[in-house]
Short mmCIF file of C-alpha atoms in Angstrom, two decimals:
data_model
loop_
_atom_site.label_atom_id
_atom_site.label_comp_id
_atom_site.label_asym_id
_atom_site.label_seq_id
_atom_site.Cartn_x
_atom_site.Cartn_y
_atom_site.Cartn_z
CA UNK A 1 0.00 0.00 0.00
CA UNK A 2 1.13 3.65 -0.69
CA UNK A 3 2.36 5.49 1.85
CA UNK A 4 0.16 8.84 2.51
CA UNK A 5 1.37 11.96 2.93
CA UNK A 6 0.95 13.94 6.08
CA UNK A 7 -1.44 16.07 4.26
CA UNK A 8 -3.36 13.33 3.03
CA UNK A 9 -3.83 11.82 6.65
CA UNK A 10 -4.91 14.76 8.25
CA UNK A 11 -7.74 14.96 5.75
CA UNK A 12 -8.69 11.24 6.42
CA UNK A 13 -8.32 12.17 10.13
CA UNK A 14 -10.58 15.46 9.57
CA UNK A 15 -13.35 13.79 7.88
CA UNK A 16 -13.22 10.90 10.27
CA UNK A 17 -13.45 13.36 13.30
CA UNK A 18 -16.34 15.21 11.40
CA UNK A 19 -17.94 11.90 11.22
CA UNK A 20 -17.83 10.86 14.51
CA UNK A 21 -18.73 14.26 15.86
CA UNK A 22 -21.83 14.21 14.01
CA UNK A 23 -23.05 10.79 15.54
CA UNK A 24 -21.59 11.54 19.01
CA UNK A 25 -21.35 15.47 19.59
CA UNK A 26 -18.53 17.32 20.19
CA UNK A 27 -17.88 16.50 23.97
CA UNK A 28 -18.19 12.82 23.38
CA UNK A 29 -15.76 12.58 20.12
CA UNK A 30 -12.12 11.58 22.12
CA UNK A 31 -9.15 11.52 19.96
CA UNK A 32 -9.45 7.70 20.63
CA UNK A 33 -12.43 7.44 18.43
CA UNK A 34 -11.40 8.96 15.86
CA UNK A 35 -8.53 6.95 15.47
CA UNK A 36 -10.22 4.24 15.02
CA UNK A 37 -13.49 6.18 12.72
CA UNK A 38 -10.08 6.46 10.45
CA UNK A 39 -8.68 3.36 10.84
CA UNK A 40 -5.24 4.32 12.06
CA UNK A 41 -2.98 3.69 15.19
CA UNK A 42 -3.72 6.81 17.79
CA UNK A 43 0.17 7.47 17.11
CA UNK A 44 -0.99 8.58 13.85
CA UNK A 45 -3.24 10.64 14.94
CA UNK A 46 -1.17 12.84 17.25
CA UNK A 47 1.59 12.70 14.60
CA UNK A 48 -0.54 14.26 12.00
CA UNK A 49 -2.58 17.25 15.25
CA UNK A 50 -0.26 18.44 17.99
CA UNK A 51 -3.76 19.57 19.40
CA UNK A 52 -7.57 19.78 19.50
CA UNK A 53 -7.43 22.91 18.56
CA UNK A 54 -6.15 22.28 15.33
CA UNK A 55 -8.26 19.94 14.42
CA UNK A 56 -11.46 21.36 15.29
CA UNK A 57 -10.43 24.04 13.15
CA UNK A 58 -9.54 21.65 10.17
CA UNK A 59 -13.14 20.27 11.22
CA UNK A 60 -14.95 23.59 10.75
CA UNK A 61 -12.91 24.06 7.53
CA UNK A 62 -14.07 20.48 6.04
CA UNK A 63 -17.48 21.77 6.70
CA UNK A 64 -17.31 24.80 5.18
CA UNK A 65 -15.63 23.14 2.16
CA UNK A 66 -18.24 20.78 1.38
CA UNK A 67 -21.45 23.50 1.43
CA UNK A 68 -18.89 25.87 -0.44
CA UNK A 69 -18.21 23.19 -3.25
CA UNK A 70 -22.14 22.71 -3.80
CA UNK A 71 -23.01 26.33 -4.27
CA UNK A 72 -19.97 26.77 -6.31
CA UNK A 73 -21.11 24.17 -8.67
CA UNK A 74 -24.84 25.72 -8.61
CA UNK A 75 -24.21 29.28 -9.04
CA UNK A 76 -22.22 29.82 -12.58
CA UNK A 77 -23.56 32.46 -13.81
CA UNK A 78 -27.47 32.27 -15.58
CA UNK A 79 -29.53 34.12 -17.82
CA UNK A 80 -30.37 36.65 -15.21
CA UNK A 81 -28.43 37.22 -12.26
CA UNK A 82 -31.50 37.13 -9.83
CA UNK A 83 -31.38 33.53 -11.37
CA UNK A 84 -27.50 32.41 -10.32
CA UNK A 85 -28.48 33.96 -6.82
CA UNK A 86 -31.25 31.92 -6.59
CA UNK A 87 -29.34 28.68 -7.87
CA UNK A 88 -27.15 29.28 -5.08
CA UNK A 89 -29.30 29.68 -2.58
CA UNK A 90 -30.96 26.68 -3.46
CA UNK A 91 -28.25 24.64 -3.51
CA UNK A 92 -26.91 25.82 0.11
CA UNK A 93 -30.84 24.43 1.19
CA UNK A 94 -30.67 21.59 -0.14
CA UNK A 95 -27.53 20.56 1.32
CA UNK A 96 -28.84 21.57 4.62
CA UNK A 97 -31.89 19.17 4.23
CA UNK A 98 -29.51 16.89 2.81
CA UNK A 99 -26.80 16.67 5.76
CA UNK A 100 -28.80 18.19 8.91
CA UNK A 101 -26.27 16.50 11.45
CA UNK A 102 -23.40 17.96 9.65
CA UNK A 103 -24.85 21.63 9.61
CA UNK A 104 -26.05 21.05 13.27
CA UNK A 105 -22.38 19.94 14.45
CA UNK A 106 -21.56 23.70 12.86
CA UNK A 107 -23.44 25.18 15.75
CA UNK A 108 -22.37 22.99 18.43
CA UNK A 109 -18.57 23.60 17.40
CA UNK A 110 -19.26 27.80 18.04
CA UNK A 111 -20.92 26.86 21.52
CA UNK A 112 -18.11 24.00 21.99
CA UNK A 113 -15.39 27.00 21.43
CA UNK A 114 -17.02 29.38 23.13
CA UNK A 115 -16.88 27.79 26.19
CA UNK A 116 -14.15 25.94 26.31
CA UNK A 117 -11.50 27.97 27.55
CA UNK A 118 -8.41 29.21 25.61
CA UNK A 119 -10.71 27.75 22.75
CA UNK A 120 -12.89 31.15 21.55
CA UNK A 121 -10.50 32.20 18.87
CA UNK A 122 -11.97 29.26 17.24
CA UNK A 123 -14.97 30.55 17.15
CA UNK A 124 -14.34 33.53 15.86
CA UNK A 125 -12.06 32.00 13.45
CA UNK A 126 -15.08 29.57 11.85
CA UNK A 127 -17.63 33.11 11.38
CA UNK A 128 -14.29 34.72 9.50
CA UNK A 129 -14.15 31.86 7.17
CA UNK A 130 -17.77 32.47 6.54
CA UNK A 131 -17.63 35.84 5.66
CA UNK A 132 -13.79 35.39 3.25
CA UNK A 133 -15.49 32.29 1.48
CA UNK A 134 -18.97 34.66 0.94
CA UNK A 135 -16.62 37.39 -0.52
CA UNK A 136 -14.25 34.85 -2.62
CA UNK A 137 -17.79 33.95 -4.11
CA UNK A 138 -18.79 37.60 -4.72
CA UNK A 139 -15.78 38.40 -6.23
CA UNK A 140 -15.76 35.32 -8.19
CA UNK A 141 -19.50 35.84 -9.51
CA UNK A 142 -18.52 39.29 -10.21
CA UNK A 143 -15.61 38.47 -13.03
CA UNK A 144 -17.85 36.23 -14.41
CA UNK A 145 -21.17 38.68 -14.37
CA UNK A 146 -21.11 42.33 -15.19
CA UNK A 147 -22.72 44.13 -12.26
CA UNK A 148 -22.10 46.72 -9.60
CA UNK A 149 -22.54 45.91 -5.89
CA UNK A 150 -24.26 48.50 -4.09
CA UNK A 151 -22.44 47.60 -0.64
CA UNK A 152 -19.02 47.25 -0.32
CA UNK A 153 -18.43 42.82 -0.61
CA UNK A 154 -17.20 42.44 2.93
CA UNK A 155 -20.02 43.74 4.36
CA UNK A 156 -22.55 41.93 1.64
CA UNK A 157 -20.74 38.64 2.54
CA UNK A 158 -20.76 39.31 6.10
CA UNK A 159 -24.95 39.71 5.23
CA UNK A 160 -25.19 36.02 3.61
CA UNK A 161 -23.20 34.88 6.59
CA UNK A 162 -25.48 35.90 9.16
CA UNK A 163 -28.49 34.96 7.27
CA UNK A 164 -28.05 32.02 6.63
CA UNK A 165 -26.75 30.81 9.68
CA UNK A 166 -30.31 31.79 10.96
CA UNK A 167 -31.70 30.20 7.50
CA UNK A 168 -30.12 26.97 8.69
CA UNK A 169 -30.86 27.10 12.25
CA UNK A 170 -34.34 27.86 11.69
CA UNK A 171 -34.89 24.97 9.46
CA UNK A 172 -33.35 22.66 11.92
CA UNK A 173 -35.59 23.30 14.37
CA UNK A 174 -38.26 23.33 12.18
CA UNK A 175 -37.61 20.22 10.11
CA UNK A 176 -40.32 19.32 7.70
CA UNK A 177 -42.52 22.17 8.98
CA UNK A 178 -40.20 24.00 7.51
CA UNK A 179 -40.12 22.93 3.89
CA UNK A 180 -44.05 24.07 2.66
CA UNK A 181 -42.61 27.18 3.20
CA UNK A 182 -38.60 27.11 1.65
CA UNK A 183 -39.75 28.20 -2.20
CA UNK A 184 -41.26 32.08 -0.59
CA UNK A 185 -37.88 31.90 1.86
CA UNK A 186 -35.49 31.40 -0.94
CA UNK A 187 -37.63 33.75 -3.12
CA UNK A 188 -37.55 36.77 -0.60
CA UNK A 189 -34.43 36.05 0.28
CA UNK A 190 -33.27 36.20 -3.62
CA UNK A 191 -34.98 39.46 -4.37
CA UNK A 192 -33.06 41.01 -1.07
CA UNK A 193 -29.58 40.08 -1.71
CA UNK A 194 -30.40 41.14 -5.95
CA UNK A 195 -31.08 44.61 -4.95
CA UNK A 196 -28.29 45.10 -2.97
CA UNK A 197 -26.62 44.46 -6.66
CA UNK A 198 -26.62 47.38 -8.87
CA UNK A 199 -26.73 46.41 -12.75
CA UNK A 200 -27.10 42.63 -13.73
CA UNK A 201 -25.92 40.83 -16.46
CA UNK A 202 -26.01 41.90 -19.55
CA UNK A 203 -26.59 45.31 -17.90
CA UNK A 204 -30.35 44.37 -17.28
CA UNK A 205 -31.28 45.86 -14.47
CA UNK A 206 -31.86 43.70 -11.48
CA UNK A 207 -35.28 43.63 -10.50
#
């Protein structure tokens, strides 16, 4: 068999921890466990994270990673931008319905840092990588579309963050009582973030 590299085991190890802190929470996930979620020798483990600091915060990265990839995929640009926002937004739902426990463990992770002592850096370390990966995807959407954002895009990005983080709580909570009503959520929440866009593609104006 191959030999990995140490890059390669940390993102078995990182999945494998994300795994096991989904079925057992936070608290319960020892570094024990996720040796063995990964299949390796605890040795390996602690050769590849001096800490659990570090990899919680490889954790929250992985997270943000996956979500990121989907609405990456979902949001090249469309005949209209209202249309690529939309596409996006739909695709972040989805996921969420998709992979609950995952999007839940997000939330327990901020509470997990924020009380742990010596630990809240990591908290405010996972709501930064929100807001950079909302403005790479601005900026990104904005080379490929021609329109003018009528906000500055850290403080637009710093917008989708908060929203939906209370997008995805709220459906958590709500579950299937939740989902009669997604299609007017996604629409309002569509027209919002399109007028905070100046001209759309094409130079049609955004509605």
């Amino acid at each position: 068999m191959a030999r990995q590299s140490l890059a390669e085991r940390r993102r078995q190890l990182t999945e494998a921890a994300l795994r096991a802190m989904t079925r057992d929470g936070v608290a319960k996930t020892t570094t024990r466990s996720i040796a063995a979620e990964a299949g390796v020798s605890l040795s390996v483990f602690h050769y590849c994270f001096d800490s659990k600091q570090v990899l919680l915060e490889s954790v929250i990265e992985a997270i943000t990673e996956h979500y990121i990839t989907v609405v990456k995929e979902a949001i090249r640009p469309r005949a209209t931008l209202r249309e690529t926002i939309r596409a996006g937004f739909r695709a972040y739902w989805e996921h969420v319905c998709a992979h609950p426990g995952e999007h839940m463990l997000t939330y327990e992770l901020t509470q997990y840092a924020l009380r742990q002592p010596g630990f809240e850096h990591l908290a405010r370390r996972q709501y930064e990588l929100y807001a950079d990966t909302y403005t790479e995807l601005i900026e990104e959407l904005g080379r490929s579309m021609d329109f003018e954002l009528r906000v500055p895009a850290p403080t637009l990005a710093r917008y989708l963050a908060a929203m939906t983080d209370g997008l995805t709580l709220s459906l958590l909570v709500l579950g299937k009582d939740a989902a009669p009503v997604s299609a007017d959520i996604l629409d309002t929440i569509t027209d919002h973030v399109a007028n905070l866009v100046g001209d759309g593609i094409r130079g049609e104006p955004v509605p």
